[in-house]
Short mmCIF file of C-alpha atoms in Angstrom, two decimals:
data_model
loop_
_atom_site.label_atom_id
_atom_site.label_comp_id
_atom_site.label_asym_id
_atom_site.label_seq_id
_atom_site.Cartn_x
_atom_site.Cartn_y
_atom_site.Cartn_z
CA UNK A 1 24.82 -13.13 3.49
CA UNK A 2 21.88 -12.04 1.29
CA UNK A 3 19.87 -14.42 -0.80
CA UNK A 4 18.90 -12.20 -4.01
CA UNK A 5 16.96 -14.67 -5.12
CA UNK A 6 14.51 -14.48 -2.10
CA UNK A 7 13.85 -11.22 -3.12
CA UNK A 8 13.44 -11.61 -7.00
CA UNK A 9 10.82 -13.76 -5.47
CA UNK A 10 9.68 -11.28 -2.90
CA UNK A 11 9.00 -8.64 -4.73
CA UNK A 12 7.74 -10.19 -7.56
CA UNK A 13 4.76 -12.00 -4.71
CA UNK A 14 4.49 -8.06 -3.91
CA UNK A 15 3.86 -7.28 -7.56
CA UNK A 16 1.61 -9.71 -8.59
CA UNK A 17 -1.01 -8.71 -5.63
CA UNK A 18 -0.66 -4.97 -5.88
CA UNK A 19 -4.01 -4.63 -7.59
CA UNK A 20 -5.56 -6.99 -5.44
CA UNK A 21 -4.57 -4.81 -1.96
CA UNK A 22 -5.63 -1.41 -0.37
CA UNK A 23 -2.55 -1.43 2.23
CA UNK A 24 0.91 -2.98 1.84
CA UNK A 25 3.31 -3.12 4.66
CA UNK A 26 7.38 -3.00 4.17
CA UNK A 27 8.70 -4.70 7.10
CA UNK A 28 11.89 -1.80 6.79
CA UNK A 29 12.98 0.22 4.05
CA UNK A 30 16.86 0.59 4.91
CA UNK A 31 20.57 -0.01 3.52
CA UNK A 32 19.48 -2.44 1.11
CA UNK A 33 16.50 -0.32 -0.55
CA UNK A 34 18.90 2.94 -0.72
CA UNK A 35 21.08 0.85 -3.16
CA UNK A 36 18.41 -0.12 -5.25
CA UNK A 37 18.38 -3.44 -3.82
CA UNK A 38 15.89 -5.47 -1.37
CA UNK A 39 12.74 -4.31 -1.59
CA UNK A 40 13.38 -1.35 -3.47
CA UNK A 41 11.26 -2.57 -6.65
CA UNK A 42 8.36 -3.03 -4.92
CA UNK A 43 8.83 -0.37 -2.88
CA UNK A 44 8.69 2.00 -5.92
CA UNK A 45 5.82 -0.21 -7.57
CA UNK A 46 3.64 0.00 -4.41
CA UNK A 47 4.16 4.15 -4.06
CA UNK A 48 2.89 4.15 -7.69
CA UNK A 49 -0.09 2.30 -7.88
CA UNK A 50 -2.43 5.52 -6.32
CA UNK A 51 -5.07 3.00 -4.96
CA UNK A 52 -2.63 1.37 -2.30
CA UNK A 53 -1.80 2.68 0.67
CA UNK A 54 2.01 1.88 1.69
CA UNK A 55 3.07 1.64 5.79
CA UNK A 56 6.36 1.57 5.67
CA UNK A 57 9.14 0.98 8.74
CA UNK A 58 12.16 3.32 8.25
CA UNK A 59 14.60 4.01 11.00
CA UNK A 60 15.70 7.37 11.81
CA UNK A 61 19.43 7.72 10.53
CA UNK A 62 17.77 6.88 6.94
CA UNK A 63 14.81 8.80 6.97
CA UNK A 64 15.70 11.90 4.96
CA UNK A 65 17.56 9.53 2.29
CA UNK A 66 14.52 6.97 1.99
CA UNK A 67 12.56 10.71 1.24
CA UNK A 68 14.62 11.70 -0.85
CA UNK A 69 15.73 8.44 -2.74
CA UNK A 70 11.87 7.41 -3.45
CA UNK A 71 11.00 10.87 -3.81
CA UNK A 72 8.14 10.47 -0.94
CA UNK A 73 7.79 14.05 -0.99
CA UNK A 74 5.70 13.79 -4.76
CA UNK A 75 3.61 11.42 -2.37
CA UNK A 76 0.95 12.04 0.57
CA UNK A 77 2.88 10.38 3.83
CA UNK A 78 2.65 10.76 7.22
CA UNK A 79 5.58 10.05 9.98
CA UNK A 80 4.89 8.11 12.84
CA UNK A 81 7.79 8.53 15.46
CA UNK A 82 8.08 5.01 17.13
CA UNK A 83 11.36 5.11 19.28
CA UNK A 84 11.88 2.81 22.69
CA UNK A 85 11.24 3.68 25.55
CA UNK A 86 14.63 5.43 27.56
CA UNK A 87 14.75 3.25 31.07
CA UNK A 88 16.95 4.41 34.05
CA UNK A 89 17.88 1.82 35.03
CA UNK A 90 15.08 0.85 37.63
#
């Protein structure tokens, strides 16, 4: 169950402070965002405004969509691979 109202909310909190902030951090940009949904409005609003930088967490198998989708390529970004640590089994 999603609560769309929590993110009207959400991004609307993300919004309103864009032009007070020089970072903004998207806890994941996944499912959700890909449909338009989620964060995906301030997502969008936060790649626009040139004086924020955006740090973004977007797993692997959504990468290339979450690129192309936002069009991150018109935007400087850099990838940070951040993957668990493999244990065997000791």
């Amino acid at each position: 169950f999603v609560d769309a109202s929590v993110f009207v909310w959400a991004n609307a909190q993300v919004q309103s402070d864009l032009e007070h902030c020089k970072v903004v951090f998207f806890d994941e940009i996944g499912k959700l965002e890909l449909h338009g949904k989620g964060f995906a409005p301030s997502f969008r609003s936060a790649l626009e405004t040139e004086a924020v930088s955006v740090v973004a967490a977007v797993r692997t198998s959504f990468l290339d969509e979450v690129i192309h989708t936002f069009s991150l390529d018109k935007h400087p970004y850099s990838l940070v691979n951040v993957a668990k640590p493999i244990r065997n089994g000791s």
